[in-house]
Amino acid sequence: MAIDNPVIHHLGTRTARTLKETTSIAAELLPLMLKAGVVSLEGPLGAGKTHFVKATALTMGITEDVTSPTFTLLQSYGSGELRLHHSDWYRLESDAEVLGLGLEDYHGEGLMLIEWGDKFPGLLPPSTLRIRIEPMPDGSRLIHISQHS
Ligand SMILES: Nc1ncnc2c1ncn2[C@@H]1O[C@H](COP(=O)(O)OP(=O)(O)OP(=O)(O)O)[C@@H](O)[C@H]1O
Ligand SMILES: [Mg+2]
């Protein structure tokens, strides 16, 4: 029997019917996200991952315009403890490419949000908070929150 299987703790599910509701949920989850330090944003293309990062930036008081880091791969906003780092692993194809971003340099310095973090789960720190966004047929989003122990 494997004794090192990580236990996944489901912390809850929220429903966002509008972009505004996503912002309220991001505000509610901010203390949890700051405590984890790293957040993996998961869900299909167009699920609302980038929007969730924009909502988080708003709740952190960041006024800069957050854009999708699909090509730049890593962007940082804000300053001090409320710095936000935004990465997107969608276009990355190997562990080496992810490691080449040097994300660990930012560890402990603000909040790291990673779109498509589940592409390389072995490269996420154990404390990573996972936020999986599931689009529903009526256009609303289910937001599932979990964390490995
Ligand atoms: N909670 C929500 N309610 C309604 N519409 C939403 C919600 N969240 C996101 N959207 C809409 O979904 C579309 C896609 O959002 P977004 O770009 O954030 O997706 P994504 O998951 O980052 O996509 P990708 O996988 O391409 O990076 C946008 O038009 C956005 O306005
Ligand atoms: Mg995106």
PDB file of C-alpha atoms and ligand atoms in Angstrom:
ATOM      1  CA  MET A   1       0.000   0.000   0.000  1.00  0.00           C
ATOM      2  CA  ALA A   2       1.304   3.419  -0.915  1.00  0.00           C
ATOM      3  CA  ILE A   3       1.723   5.454   2.235  1.00  0.00           C
ATOM      4  CA  ASP A   4       2.887   8.644   0.532  1.00  0.00           C
ATOM      5  CA  ASN A   5      -0.309   9.237  -1.453  1.00  0.00           C
ATOM      6  CA  PRO A   6      -1.229  12.860  -0.916  1.00  0.00           C
ATOM      7  CA  VAL A   7      -4.603  13.354   0.730  1.00  0.00           C
ATOM      8  CA  ILE A   8      -6.747  15.851  -1.122  1.00  0.00           C
ATOM      9  CA  HIS A   9      -8.873  18.066   1.081  1.00  0.00           C
ATOM     10  CA  HIS A  10     -11.921  19.528  -0.607  1.00  0.00           C
ATOM     11  CA  LEU A  11     -12.444  22.902   0.985  1.00  0.00           C
ATOM     12  CA  GLY A  12     -15.696  23.710  -0.756  1.00  0.00           C
ATOM     13  CA  THR A  13     -17.468  24.758  -3.929  1.00  0.00           C
ATOM     14  CA  ARG A  14     -18.851  28.170  -4.833  1.00  0.00           C
ATOM     15  CA  THR A  15     -21.113  29.230  -7.677  1.00  0.00           C
ATOM     16  CA  ALA A  16     -20.389  32.354  -9.725  1.00  0.00           C
ATOM     17  CA  ARG A  17     -23.192  33.435 -12.035  1.00  0.00           C
ATOM     18  CA  THR A  18     -21.554  36.699 -13.004  1.00  0.00           C
ATOM     19  CA  LEU A  19     -18.095  38.233 -13.179  1.00  0.00           C
ATOM     20  CA  LYS A  20     -19.025  40.293 -10.118  1.00  0.00           C
ATOM     21  CA  GLU A  21     -19.760  37.144  -8.126  1.00  0.00           C
ATOM     22  CA  THR A  22     -16.332  35.779  -9.109  1.00  0.00           C
ATOM     23  CA  THR A  23     -14.818  38.915  -7.564  1.00  0.00           C
ATOM     24  CA  SER A  24     -16.679  38.333  -4.266  1.00  0.00           C
ATOM     25  CA  ILE A  25     -15.462  34.733  -4.222  1.00  0.00           C
ATOM     26  CA  ALA A  26     -11.866  35.843  -4.912  1.00  0.00           C
ATOM     27  CA  ALA A  27     -12.159  38.286  -1.996  1.00  0.00           C
ATOM     28  CA  GLU A  28     -13.471  35.533   0.286  1.00  0.00           C
ATOM     29  CA  LEU A  29     -10.638  33.191  -0.738  1.00  0.00           C
ATOM     30  CA  LEU A  30      -7.845  35.792  -0.552  1.00  0.00           C
ATOM     31  CA  PRO A  31      -6.677  34.927   3.020  1.00  0.00           C
ATOM     32  CA  LEU A  32      -6.547  31.238   2.069  1.00  0.00           C
ATOM     33  CA  MET A  33      -4.646  32.050  -1.130  1.00  0.00           C
ATOM     34  CA  LEU A  34      -2.129  34.263   0.700  1.00  0.00           C
ATOM     35  CA  LYS A  35      -1.568  31.527   3.275  1.00  0.00           C
ATOM     36  CA  ALA A  36      -0.918  28.925   0.546  1.00  0.00           C
ATOM     37  CA  GLY A  37       1.343  31.291  -1.403  1.00  0.00           C
ATOM     38  CA  VAL A  38       0.782  29.391  -4.645  1.00  0.00           C
ATOM     39  CA  VAL A  39      -2.556  28.845  -6.388  1.00  0.00           C
ATOM     40  CA  SER A  40      -3.106  26.515  -9.337  1.00  0.00           C
ATOM     41  CA  LEU A  41      -6.012  27.630 -11.530  1.00  0.00           C
ATOM     42  CA  GLU A  42      -7.524  24.735 -13.397  1.00  0.00           C
ATOM     43  CA  GLY A  43     -10.377  24.173 -15.840  1.00  0.00           C
ATOM     44  CA  PRO A  44     -10.959  24.055 -19.602  1.00  0.00           C
ATOM     45  CA  LEU A  45     -10.159  26.777 -22.150  1.00  0.00           C
ATOM     46  CA  GLY A  46     -12.309  29.809 -21.442  1.00  0.00           C
ATOM     47  CA  ALA A  47     -13.303  28.582 -17.962  1.00  0.00           C
ATOM     48  CA  GLY A  48     -12.494  31.953 -16.416  1.00  0.00           C
ATOM     49  CA  LYS A  49      -8.992  31.419 -14.997  1.00  0.00           C
ATOM     50  CA  THR A  50      -7.605  34.741 -16.222  1.00  0.00           C
ATOM     51  CA  HIS A  51     -10.748  36.453 -15.022  1.00  0.00           C
ATOM     52  CA  PHE A  52     -10.204  34.958 -11.567  1.00  0.00           C
ATOM     53  CA  VAL A  53      -6.673  36.435 -11.538  1.00  0.00           C
ATOM     54  CA  LYS A  54      -8.084  39.856 -12.500  1.00  0.00           C
ATOM     55  CA  ALA A  55     -10.647  39.532  -9.690  1.00  0.00           C
ATOM     56  CA  THR A  56      -7.911  38.588  -7.195  1.00  0.00           C
ATOM     57  CA  ALA A  57      -5.788  41.571  -8.281  1.00  0.00           C
ATOM     58  CA  LEU A  58      -8.775  43.864  -7.716  1.00  0.00           C
ATOM     59  CA  THR A  59      -9.330  42.533  -4.202  1.00  0.00           C
ATOM     60  CA  MET A  60      -5.597  43.048  -3.483  1.00  0.00           C
ATOM     61  CA  GLY A  61      -5.902  46.691  -4.477  1.00  0.00           C
ATOM     62  CA  ILE A  62      -3.810  46.263  -7.625  1.00  0.00           C
ATOM     63  CA  THR A  63      -4.812  48.881 -10.150  1.00  0.00           C
ATOM     64  CA  GLU A  64      -2.639  47.715 -13.053  1.00  0.00           C
ATOM     65  CA  ASP A  65      -4.417  46.005 -15.928  1.00  0.00           C
ATOM     66  CA  VAL A  66      -3.921  42.240 -15.625  1.00  0.00           C
ATOM     67  CA  THR A  67      -3.548  40.557 -19.012  1.00  0.00           C
ATOM     68  CA  SER A  68      -3.182  36.924 -20.013  1.00  0.00           C
ATOM     69  CA  PRO A  69       0.497  35.867 -19.716  1.00  0.00           C
ATOM     70  CA  THR A  70       0.141  33.288 -22.498  1.00  0.00           C
ATOM     71  CA  PHE A  71       3.160  34.652 -24.366  1.00  0.00           C
ATOM     72  CA  THR A  72       5.137  36.382 -21.605  1.00  0.00           C
ATOM     73  CA  LEU A  73       4.645  33.292 -19.347  1.00  0.00           C
ATOM     74  CA  LEU A  74       5.132  35.349 -16.161  1.00  0.00           C
ATOM     75  CA  GLN A  75       3.953  38.807 -15.136  1.00  0.00           C
ATOM     76  CA  SER A  76       4.166  40.563 -11.775  1.00  0.00           C
ATOM     77  CA  TYR A  77       1.925  43.283 -10.394  1.00  0.00           C
ATOM     78  CA  GLY A  78       1.742  45.409  -7.269  1.00  0.00           C
ATOM     79  CA  SER A  79       4.400  45.747  -4.614  1.00  0.00           C
ATOM     80  CA  GLY A  80       5.507  44.415  -1.223  1.00  0.00           C
ATOM     81  CA  GLU A  81       3.526  41.662   0.499  1.00  0.00           C
ATOM     82  CA  LEU A  82       0.616  42.225  -1.831  1.00  0.00           C
ATOM     83  CA  ARG A  83       2.631  41.478  -4.938  1.00  0.00           C
ATOM     84  CA  LEU A  84       0.892  39.203  -7.388  1.00  0.00           C
ATOM     85  CA  HIS A  85       2.723  36.968  -9.843  1.00  0.00           C
ATOM     86  CA  HIS A  86       0.726  35.503 -12.722  1.00  0.00           C
ATOM     87  CA  SER A  87       1.984  32.598 -14.804  1.00  0.00           C
ATOM     88  CA  ASP A  88       0.349  30.443 -17.471  1.00  0.00           C
ATOM     89  CA  TRP A  89       1.661  26.946 -18.212  1.00  0.00           C
ATOM     90  CA  TYR A  90      -0.666  26.249 -21.155  1.00  0.00           C
ATOM     91  CA  ARG A  91       2.049  26.574 -23.798  1.00  0.00           C
ATOM     92  CA  LEU A  92       4.820  24.913 -21.799  1.00  0.00           C
ATOM     93  CA  GLU A  93       5.771  21.401 -22.800  1.00  0.00           C
ATOM     94  CA  SER A  94       8.391  20.133 -20.352  1.00  0.00           C
ATOM     95  CA  ASP A  95       9.464  20.331 -16.717  1.00  0.00           C
ATOM     96  CA  ALA A  96      12.620  22.089 -17.931  1.00  0.00           C
ATOM     97  CA  GLU A  97      10.575  24.888 -19.508  1.00  0.00           C
ATOM     98  CA  VAL A  98       8.661  25.424 -16.270  1.00  0.00           C
ATOM     99  CA  LEU A  99      11.848  25.348 -14.185  1.00  0.00           C
ATOM    100  CA  GLY A 100      13.378  27.857 -16.636  1.00  0.00           C
ATOM    101  CA  LEU A 101      10.814  30.441 -15.513  1.00  0.00           C
ATOM    102  CA  GLY A 102      12.564  30.627 -12.124  1.00  0.00           C
ATOM    103  CA  LEU A 103       9.262  30.840 -10.239  1.00  0.00           C
ATOM    104  CA  GLU A 104      10.863  29.657  -6.991  1.00  0.00           C
ATOM    105  CA  ASP A 105      12.682  33.014  -6.863  1.00  0.00           C
ATOM    106  CA  TYR A 106       9.300  34.546  -6.009  1.00  0.00           C
ATOM    107  CA  HIS A 107       8.306  31.946  -3.424  1.00  0.00           C
ATOM    108  CA  GLY A 108       7.387  33.607  -0.124  1.00  0.00           C
ATOM    109  CA  GLU A 109       7.253  36.971  -1.811  1.00  0.00           C
ATOM    110  CA  GLY A 110       3.613  37.696  -2.537  1.00  0.00           C
ATOM    111  CA  LEU A 111       1.062  35.465  -4.209  1.00  0.00           C
ATOM    112  CA  MET A 112       1.701  33.243  -7.244  1.00  0.00           C
ATOM    113  CA  LEU A 113      -1.287  32.343  -9.422  1.00  0.00           C
ATOM    114  CA  ILE A 114      -0.634  29.723 -12.111  1.00  0.00           C
ATOM    115  CA  GLU A 115      -3.097  29.026 -14.923  1.00  0.00           C
ATOM    116  CA  TRP A 116      -2.946  25.386 -16.072  1.00  0.00           C
ATOM    117  CA  GLY A 117      -0.822  24.448 -13.023  1.00  0.00           C
ATOM    118  CA  ASP A 118      -2.258  20.913 -13.262  1.00  0.00           C
ATOM    119  CA  LYS A 119      -0.199  20.327 -16.436  1.00  0.00           C
ATOM    120  CA  PHE A 120       2.868  19.826 -14.193  1.00  0.00           C
ATOM    121  CA  PRO A 121       1.454  18.843 -10.775  1.00  0.00           C
ATOM    122  CA  GLY A 122       4.844  17.545  -9.613  1.00  0.00           C
ATOM    123  CA  LEU A 123       6.282  21.055  -9.901  1.00  0.00           C
ATOM    124  CA  LEU A 124       3.710  22.663  -7.618  1.00  0.00           C
ATOM    125  CA  PRO A 125       4.674  23.110  -3.942  1.00  0.00           C
ATOM    126  CA  PRO A 126       2.793  20.757  -1.572  1.00  0.00           C
ATOM    127  CA  SER A 127       0.880  23.660  -0.012  1.00  0.00           C
ATOM    128  CA  THR A 128      -0.586  24.746  -3.368  1.00  0.00           C
ATOM    129  CA  LEU A 129      -4.239  25.754  -3.254  1.00  0.00           C
ATOM    130  CA  ARG A 130      -6.122  24.318  -6.222  1.00  0.00           C
ATOM    131  CA  ILE A 131      -8.994  26.265  -7.703  1.00  0.00           C
ATOM    132  CA  ARG A 132     -10.812  24.379 -10.456  1.00  0.00           C
ATOM    133  CA  ILE A 133     -13.366  26.322 -12.460  1.00  0.00           C
ATOM    134  CA  GLU A 134     -16.107  24.300 -14.085  1.00  0.00           C
ATOM    135  CA  PRO A 135     -18.314  26.087 -16.638  1.00  0.00           C
ATOM    136  CA  MET A 136     -21.981  25.073 -16.431  1.00  0.00           C
ATOM    137  CA  PRO A 137     -24.411  24.916 -19.381  1.00  0.00           C
ATOM    138  CA  ASP A 138     -26.240  28.036 -18.116  1.00  0.00           C
ATOM    139  CA  GLY A 139     -23.004  30.090 -18.280  1.00  0.00           C
ATOM    140  CA  SER A 140     -22.361  30.092 -14.535  1.00  0.00           C
ATOM    141  CA  ARG A 141     -19.120  28.710 -13.074  1.00  0.00           C
ATOM    142  CA  LEU A 142     -18.652  26.190 -10.290  1.00  0.00           C
ATOM    143  CA  ILE A 143     -15.468  27.020  -8.383  1.00  0.00           C
ATOM    144  CA  HIS A 144     -14.006  23.988  -6.582  1.00  0.00           C
ATOM    145  CA  ILE A 145     -11.376  24.654  -3.912  1.00  0.00           C
ATOM    146  CA  SER A 146      -9.001  21.952  -2.663  1.00  0.00           C
ATOM    147  CA  GLN A 147      -5.576  21.467  -1.143  1.00  0.00           C
ATOM    148  CA  HIS A 148      -3.218  18.544  -0.739  1.00  0.00           C
ATOM    149  CA  SER A 149      -2.021  17.777   2.753  1.00  0.00           C
TER     150      SER A 149
HETATM  151  N1  LIG B   1     -17.821  33.847 -13.399  1.00  0.00           N
HETATM  152  C1  LIG B   1     -18.049  34.152 -14.695  1.00  0.00           C
HETATM  153  N2  LIG B   1     -19.305  34.392 -15.118  1.00  0.00           N
HETATM  154  C2  LIG B   1     -19.534  34.688 -16.416  1.00  0.00           C
HETATM  155  N3  LIG B   1     -18.574  34.788 -17.370  1.00  0.00           N
HETATM  156  C3  LIG B   1     -17.301  34.559 -16.998  1.00  0.00           C
HETATM  157  C4  LIG B   1     -16.968  34.229 -15.649  1.00  0.00           C
HETATM  158  N4  LIG B   1     -15.620  34.054 -15.560  1.00  0.00           N
HETATM  159  C5  LIG B   1     -15.149  34.258 -16.815  1.00  0.00           C
HETATM  160  N5  LIG B   1     -16.151  34.578 -17.679  1.00  0.00           N
HETATM  161  C6  LIG B   1     -15.972  34.863 -19.137  1.00  0.00           C
HETATM  162  O1  LIG B   1     -15.382  33.733 -19.755  1.00  0.00           O
HETATM  163  C7  LIG B   1     -14.519  34.137 -20.810  1.00  0.00           C
HETATM  164  C8  LIG B   1     -13.186  33.452 -20.698  1.00  0.00           C
HETATM  165  O2  LIG B   1     -12.555  33.872 -19.501  1.00  0.00           O
HETATM  166  P1  LIG B   1     -10.982  33.735 -19.269  1.00  0.00           P
HETATM  167  O3  LIG B   1     -10.213  34.354 -20.374  1.00  0.00           O
HETATM  168  O4  LIG B   1     -10.748  34.219 -17.897  1.00  0.00           O
HETATM  169  O5  LIG B   1     -10.792  32.138 -19.357  1.00  0.00           O
HETATM  170  P2  LIG B   1      -9.467  31.281 -19.152  1.00  0.00           P
HETATM  171  O6  LIG B   1      -9.857  30.114 -18.328  1.00  0.00           O
HETATM  172  O7  LIG B   1      -8.358  32.131 -18.652  1.00  0.00           O
HETATM  173  O8  LIG B   1      -9.137  30.788 -20.620  1.00  0.00           O
HETATM  174  P3  LIG B   1      -7.740  30.189 -21.171  1.00  0.00           P
HETATM  175  O9  LIG B   1      -7.781  28.711 -20.855  1.00  0.00           O
HETATM  176  O10 LIG B   1      -7.817  30.445 -22.637  1.00  0.00           O
HETATM  177  O11 LIG B   1      -6.609  30.904 -20.491  1.00  0.00           O
HETATM  178  C9  LIG B   1     -14.424  35.660 -20.723  1.00  0.00           C
HETATM  179  O12 LIG B   1     -15.239  36.207 -21.748  1.00  0.00           O
HETATM  180  C10 LIG B   1     -14.976  35.998 -19.367  1.00  0.00           C
HETATM  181  O13 LIG B   1     -15.614  37.252 -19.376  1.00  0.00           O
HETATM  182 MG    MG B   2      -6.402  32.447 -19.352  1.00  0.00          MG
END
